[in-house]
Short mmCIF file of C-alpha atoms in Angstrom, two decimals:
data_model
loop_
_atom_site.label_atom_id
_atom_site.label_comp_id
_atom_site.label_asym_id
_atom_site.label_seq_id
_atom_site.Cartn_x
_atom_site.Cartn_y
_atom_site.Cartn_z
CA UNK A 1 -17.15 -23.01 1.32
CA UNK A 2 -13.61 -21.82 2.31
CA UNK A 3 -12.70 -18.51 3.63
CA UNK A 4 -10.14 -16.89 2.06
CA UNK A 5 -7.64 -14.55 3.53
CA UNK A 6 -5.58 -14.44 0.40
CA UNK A 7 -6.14 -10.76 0.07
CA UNK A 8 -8.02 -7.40 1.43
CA UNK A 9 -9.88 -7.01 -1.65
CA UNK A 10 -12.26 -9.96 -2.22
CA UNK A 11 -15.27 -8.43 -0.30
CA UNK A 12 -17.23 -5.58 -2.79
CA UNK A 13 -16.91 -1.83 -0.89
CA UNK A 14 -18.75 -1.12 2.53
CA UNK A 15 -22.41 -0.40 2.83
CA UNK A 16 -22.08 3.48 3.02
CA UNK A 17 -19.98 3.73 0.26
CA UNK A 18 -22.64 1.50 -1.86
CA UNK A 19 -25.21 3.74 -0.46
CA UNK A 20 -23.29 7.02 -1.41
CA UNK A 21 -23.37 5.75 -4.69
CA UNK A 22 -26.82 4.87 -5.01
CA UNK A 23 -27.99 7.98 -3.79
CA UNK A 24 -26.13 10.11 -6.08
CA UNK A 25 -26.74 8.18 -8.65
CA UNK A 26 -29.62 10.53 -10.61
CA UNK A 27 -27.15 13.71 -10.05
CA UNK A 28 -25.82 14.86 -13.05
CA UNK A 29 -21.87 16.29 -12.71
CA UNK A 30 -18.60 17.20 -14.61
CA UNK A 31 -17.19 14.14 -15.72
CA UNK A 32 -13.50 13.64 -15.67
CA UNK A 33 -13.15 14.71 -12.10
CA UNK A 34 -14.35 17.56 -12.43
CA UNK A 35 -17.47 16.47 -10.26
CA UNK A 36 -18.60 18.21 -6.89
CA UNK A 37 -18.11 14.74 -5.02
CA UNK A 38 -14.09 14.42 -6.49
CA UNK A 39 -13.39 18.09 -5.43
CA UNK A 40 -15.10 17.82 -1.85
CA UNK A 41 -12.97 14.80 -1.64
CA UNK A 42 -9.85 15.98 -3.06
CA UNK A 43 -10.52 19.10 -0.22
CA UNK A 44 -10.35 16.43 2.56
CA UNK A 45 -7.66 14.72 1.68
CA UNK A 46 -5.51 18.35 1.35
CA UNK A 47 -6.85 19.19 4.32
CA UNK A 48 -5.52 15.68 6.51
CA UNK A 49 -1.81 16.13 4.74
CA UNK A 50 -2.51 19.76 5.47
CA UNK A 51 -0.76 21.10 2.48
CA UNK A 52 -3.09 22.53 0.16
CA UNK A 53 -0.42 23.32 -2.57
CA UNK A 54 -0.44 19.53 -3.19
CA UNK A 55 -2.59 17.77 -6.12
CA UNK A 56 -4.76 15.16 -5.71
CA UNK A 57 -6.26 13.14 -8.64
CA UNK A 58 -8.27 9.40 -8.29
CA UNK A 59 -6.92 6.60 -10.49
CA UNK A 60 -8.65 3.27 -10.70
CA UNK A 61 -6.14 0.87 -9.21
CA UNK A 62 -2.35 0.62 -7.60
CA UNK A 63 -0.56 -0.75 -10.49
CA UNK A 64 -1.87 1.81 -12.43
CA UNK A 65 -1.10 4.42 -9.71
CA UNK A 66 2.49 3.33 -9.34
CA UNK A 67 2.75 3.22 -13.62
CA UNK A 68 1.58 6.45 -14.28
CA UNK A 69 2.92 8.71 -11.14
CA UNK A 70 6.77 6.72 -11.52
CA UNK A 71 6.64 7.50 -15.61
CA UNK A 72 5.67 10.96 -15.59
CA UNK A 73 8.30 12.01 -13.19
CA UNK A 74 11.17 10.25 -14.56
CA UNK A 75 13.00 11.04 -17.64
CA UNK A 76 14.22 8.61 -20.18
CA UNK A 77 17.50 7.82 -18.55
CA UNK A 78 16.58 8.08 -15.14
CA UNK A 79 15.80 4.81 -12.56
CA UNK A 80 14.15 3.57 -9.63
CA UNK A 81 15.38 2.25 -6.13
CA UNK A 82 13.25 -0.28 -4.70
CA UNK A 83 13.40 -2.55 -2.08
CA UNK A 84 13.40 -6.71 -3.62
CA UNK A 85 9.72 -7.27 -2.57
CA UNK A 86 8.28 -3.99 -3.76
CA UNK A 87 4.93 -4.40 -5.46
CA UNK A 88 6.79 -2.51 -8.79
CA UNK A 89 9.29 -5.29 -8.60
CA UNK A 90 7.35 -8.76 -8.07
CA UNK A 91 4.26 -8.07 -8.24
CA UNK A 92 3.70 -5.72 -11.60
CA UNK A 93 4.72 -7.67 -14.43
CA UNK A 94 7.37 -5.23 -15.27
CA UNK A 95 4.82 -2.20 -15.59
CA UNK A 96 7.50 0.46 -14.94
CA UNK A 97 10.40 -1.33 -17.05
CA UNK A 98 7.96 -1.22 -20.47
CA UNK A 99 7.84 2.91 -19.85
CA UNK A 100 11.35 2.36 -20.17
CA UNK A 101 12.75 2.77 -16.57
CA UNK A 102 15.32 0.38 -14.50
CA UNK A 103 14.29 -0.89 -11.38
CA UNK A 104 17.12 -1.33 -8.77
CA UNK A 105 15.79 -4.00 -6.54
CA UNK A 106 18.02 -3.86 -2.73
CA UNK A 107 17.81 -6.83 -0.60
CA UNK A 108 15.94 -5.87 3.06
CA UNK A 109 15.38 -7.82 5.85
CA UNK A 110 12.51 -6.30 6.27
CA UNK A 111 10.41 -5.10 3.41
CA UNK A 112 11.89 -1.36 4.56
CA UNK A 113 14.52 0.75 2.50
CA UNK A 114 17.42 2.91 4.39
CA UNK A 115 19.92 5.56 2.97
CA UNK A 116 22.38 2.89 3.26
CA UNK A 117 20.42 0.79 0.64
CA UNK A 118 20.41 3.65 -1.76
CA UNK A 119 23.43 4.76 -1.66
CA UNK A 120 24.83 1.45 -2.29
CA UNK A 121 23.10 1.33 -5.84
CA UNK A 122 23.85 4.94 -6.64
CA UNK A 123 27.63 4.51 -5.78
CA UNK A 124 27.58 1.38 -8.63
CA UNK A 125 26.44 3.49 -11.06
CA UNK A 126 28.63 6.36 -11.13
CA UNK A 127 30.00 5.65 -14.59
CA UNK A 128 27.58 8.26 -16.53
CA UNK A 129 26.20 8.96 -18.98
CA UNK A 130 27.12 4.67 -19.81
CA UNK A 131 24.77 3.96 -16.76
CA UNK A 132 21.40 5.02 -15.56
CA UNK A 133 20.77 8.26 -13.35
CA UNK A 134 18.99 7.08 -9.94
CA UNK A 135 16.43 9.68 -9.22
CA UNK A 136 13.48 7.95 -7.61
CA UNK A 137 13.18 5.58 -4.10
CA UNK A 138 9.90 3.72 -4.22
CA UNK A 139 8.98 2.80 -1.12
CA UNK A 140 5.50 0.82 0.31
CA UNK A 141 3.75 1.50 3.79
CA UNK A 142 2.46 -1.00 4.96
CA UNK A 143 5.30 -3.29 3.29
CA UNK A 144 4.64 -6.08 1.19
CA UNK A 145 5.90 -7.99 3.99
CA UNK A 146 3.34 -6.00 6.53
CA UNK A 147 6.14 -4.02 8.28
CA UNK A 148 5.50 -0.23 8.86
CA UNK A 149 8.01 2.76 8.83
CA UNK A 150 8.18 5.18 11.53
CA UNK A 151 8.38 8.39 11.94
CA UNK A 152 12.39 9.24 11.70
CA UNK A 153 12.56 6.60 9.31
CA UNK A 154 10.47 8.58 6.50
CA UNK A 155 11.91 11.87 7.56
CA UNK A 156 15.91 10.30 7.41
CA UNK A 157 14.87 8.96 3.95
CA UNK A 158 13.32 12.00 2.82
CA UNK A 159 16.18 14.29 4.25
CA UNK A 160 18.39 11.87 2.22
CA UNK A 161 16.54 12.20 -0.92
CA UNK A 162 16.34 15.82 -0.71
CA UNK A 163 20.27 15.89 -0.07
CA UNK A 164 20.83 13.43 -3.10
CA UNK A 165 18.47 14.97 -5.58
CA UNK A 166 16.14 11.75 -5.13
CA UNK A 167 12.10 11.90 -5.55
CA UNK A 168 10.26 9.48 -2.97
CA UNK A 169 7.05 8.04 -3.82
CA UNK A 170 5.15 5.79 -1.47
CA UNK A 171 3.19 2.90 -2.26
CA UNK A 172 -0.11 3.47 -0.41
CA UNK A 173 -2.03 0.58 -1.47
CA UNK A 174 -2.32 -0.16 2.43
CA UNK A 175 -1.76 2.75 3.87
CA UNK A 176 -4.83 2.85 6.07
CA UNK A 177 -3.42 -0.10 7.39
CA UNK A 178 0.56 1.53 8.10
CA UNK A 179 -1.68 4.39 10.01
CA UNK A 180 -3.66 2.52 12.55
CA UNK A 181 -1.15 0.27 13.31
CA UNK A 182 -0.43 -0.59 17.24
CA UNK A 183 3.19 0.70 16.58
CA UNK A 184 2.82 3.63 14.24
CA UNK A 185 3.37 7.26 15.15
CA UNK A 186 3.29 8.62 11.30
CA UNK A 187 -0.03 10.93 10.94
CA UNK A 188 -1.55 11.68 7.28
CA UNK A 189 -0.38 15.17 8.09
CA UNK A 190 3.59 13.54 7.96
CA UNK A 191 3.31 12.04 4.27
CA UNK A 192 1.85 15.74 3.03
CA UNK A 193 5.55 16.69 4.42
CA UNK A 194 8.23 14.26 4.14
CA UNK A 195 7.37 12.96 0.66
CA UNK A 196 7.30 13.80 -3.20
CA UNK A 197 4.14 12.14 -4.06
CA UNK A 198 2.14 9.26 -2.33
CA UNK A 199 -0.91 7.61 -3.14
CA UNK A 200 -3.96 6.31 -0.63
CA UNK A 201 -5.16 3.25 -1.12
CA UNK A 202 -8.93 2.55 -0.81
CA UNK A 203 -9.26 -0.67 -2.88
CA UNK A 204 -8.01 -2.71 -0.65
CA UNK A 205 -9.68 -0.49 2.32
CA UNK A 206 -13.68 0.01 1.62
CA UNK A 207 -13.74 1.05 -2.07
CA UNK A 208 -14.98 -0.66 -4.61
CA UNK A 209 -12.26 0.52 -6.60
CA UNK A 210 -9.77 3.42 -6.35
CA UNK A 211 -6.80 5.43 -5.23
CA UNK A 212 -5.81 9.05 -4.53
CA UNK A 213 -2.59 9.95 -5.92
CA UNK A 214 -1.28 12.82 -4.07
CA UNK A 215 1.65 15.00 -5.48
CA UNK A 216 3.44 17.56 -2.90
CA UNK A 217 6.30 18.55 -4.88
CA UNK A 218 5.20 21.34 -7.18
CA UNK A 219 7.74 20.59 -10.11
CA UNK A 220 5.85 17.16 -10.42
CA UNK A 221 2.44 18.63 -10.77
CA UNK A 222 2.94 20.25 -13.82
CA UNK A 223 1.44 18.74 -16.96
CA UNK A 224 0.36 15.43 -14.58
CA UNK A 225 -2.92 15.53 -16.10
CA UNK A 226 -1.86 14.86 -19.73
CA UNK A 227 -0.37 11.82 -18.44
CA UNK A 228 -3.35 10.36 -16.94
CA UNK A 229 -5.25 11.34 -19.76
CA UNK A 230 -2.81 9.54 -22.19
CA UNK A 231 -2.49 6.84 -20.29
CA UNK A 232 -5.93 5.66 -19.98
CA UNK A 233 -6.66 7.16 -16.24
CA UNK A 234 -8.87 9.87 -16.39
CA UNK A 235 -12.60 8.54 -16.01
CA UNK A 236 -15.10 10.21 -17.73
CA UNK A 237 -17.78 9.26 -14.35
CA UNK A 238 -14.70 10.13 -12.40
CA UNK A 239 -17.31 10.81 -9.52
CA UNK A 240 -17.34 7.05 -9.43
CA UNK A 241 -14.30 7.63 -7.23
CA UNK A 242 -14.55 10.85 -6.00
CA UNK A 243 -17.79 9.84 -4.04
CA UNK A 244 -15.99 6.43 -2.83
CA UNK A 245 -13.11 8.74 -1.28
CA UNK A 246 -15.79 11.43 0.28
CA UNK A 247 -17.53 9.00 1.96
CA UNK A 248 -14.59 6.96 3.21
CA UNK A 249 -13.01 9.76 4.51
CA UNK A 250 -15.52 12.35 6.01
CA UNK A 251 -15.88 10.85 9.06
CA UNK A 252 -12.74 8.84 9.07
CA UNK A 253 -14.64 5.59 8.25
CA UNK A 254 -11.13 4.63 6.32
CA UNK A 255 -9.18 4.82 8.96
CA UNK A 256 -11.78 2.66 11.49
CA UNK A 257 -12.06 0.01 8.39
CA UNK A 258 -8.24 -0.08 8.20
CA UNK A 259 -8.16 -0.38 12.19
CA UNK A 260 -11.06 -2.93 12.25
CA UNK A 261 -8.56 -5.30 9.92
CA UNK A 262 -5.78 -4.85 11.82
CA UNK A 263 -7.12 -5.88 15.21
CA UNK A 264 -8.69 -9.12 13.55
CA UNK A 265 -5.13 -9.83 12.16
CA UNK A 266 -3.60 -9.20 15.50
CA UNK A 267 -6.23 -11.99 17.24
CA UNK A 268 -4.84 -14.44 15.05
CA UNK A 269 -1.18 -13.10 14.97
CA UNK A 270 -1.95 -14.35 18.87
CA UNK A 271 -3.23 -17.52 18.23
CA UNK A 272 -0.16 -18.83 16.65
CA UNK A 273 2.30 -16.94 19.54
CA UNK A 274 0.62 -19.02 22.18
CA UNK A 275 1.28 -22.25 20.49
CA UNK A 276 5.14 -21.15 19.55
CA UNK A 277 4.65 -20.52 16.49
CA UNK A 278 7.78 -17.81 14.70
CA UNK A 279 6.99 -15.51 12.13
CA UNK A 280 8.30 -14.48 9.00
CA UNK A 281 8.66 -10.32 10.15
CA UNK A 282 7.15 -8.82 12.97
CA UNK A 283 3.83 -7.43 12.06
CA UNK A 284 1.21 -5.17 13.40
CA UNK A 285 -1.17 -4.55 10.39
CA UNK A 286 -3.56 -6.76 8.88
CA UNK A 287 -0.74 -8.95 7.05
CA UNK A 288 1.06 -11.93 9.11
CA UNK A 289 3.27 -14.64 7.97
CA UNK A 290 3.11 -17.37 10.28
CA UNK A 291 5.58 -20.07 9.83
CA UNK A 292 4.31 -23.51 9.73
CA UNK A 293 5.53 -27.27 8.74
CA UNK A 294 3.80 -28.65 5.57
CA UNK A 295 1.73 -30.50 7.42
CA UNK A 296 0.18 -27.67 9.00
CA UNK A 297 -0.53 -25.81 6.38
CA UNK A 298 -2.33 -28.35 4.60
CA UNK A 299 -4.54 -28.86 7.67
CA UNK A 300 -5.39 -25.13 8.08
CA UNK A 301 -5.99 -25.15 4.03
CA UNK A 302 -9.02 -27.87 4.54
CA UNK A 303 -10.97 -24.91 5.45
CA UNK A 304 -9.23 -21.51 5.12
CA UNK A 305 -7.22 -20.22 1.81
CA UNK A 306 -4.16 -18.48 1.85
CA UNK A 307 -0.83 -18.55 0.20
CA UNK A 308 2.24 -19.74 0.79
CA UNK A 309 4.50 -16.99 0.95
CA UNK A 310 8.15 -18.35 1.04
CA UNK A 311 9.66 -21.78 1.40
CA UNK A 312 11.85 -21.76 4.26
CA UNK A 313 13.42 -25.47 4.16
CA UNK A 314 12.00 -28.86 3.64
CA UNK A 315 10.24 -29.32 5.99
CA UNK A 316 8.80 -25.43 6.84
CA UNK A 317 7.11 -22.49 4.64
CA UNK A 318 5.85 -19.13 5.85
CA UNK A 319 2.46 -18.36 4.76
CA UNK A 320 0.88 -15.22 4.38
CA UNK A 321 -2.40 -14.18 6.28
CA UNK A 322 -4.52 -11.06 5.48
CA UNK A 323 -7.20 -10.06 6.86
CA UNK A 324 -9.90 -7.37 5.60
CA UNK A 325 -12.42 -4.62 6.35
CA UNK A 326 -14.94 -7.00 6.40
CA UNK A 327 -13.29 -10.16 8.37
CA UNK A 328 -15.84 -10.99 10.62
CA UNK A 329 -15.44 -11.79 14.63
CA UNK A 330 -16.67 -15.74 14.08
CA UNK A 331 -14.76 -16.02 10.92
CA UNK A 332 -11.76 -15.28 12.99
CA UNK A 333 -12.92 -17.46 15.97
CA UNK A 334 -13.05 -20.54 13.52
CA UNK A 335 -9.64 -19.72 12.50
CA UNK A 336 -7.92 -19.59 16.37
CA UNK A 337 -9.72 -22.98 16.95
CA UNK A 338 -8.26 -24.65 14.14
CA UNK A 339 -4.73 -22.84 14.93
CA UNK A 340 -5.75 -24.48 18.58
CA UNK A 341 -6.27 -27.94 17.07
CA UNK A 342 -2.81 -27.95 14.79
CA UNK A 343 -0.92 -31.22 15.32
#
């Protein structure tokens, strides 16, 4: 049987967070968040932005994070700026365009968004009220590509923002990921200060299912509820998450799980630099995109899945590695010998 490292979400949640759930299983709660387990979590999480004027509520899944937080702070008339491979872009199915908003997709090199970017769409759309209003810059850490930002590069885009009347939201699917990265200096802390609203991943980090939207800016909190209500969000057994996120974050097991993935990305990330092999962006969370001739690729796909990211020319694609929570040291030791062994 192949391994796949198509994704960070084809494992089930860790051990303690199975066992959290089986244990509390017999205690009777609040539903609809209201639970002891979603406010003990929803105290942590305050408590590691350290801003406890910010909201935090548990949604199921990302597309559904990015759907509901993106269409209750935007008016009718009012857009997004994202960068071309932002999840809300490629990867969605046009979730945020059926609530009726534009997407502005900006070319990167790097998965990564600067004022520059922005201000380029916002100064082709200054014939109003013909043309949409910008207000929002969507923005993913990790990228899709696996790039991070650093520290003055989320406070210059939030300064911006602030100066142009802009909301930024962050894409947090992987943010675990952006955090324990080799290169980062961001802290949890710096997201509870240099952003509107963000949301923390933990499907693709330990959960079974779940993330944390967090909101910061107090004119976005109000009514938020109704929309996750009307939308389909609010779980009755909304401890279901609530525990997931206690557990996963009381002792910082997220952040080891999310550091765990990275390292095992970064021993393969090796194994191709020692044979000369390029890659697609430079990397230092648990997504690399090796670039590889056809041949290649089909001879690592005998016994390892994956996909191929991006066609480069005829003879060359870039493929796209992830690695997990849950990646295992031989798994990744059968992988480096068959990188060894490529012809």
């Amino acid at each position: 049987m192949k391994y796949s490292f198509k994704n960070d979400y084809a494992e089930g949640a860790h051990p303690k967070v199975l066992e959290a759930l089986l244990q509390s299983n017999k205690d009777q709660q609040s539903g609809y968040g209201l639970d002891d387990y979603s406010l003990a979590a929803k105290a942590i999480i305050k408590q590691k932005i350290n801003n406890p004027k910010s909201t935090v509520d548990f949604v199921s899944g990302g597309t559904q994070a990015n759907l509901i937080a993106i269409s209750s702070f935007l008016r009718p008339h009012e857009s997004v700026v994202a960068a071309a491979t932002g999840h809300i872009f490629t990867n969605e199915s046009g979730a945020i365009e059926s609530t009726g908003h534009k997407v502005h997709a900006v070319e990167t090199e790097n998965g990564k968004i600067r004022p520059e970017d922005i201000q380029t769409v916002i100064d082709g759309h200054q014939n109003k009220p013909h043309q949409v209003k910008q207000r929002l810059v969507y923005i993913s850490n990790s990228t899709e590509v696996g790039t991070i930002y650093l520290k003055d590069e989320l406070r210059n885009l939030y300064d911006y923002c602030q100066r142009n009347n802009l909301y930024l939201f962050i894409d947090g699917a992987r943010l675990g990921h952006a955090l324990t990265a080799e290169t980062n200096n961001l802290t949890l802390a710096d997201f509870g200060k240099y952003t509107d609203a963000f949301y923390l991943g933990g499907t693709k980090n330990g959960a079974l299912i779940g993330e944390a939207i967090v909101i910061n800016n107090e004119n976005l909190q109000e009514d938020f509820g109704f929309h996750l209500k009307q939308k389909g969000a609010l779980l009755a057994k909304g401890r279901l998450l609530g525990i997931q996120f206690q557990e996963l974050l009381k002792d910082d097991l997220y952040f080891d799980l999310a550091k765990h993935a990275n390292q095992q990305a970064m021993k393969i990330k090796k194994a191709f630099r020692e044979i000369s092999h390029d890659f697609l962006t430079e990397t230092f969370t648990n997504q690399i995109f090796p670039m590889l001739s056809h041949s290649q690729i089909e001879q690592l796909s005998q016994n390892f899945d994956f996909y191929v990211w991006k066609k480069l020319d005829q003879d060359q694609a870039a493929i796209r590695i992830i690695t997990s929570w849950a990646t295992e040291d031989y798994v990744v030791e059968q992988f480096i010998n068959e990188i060894k062994n490529l012809k």
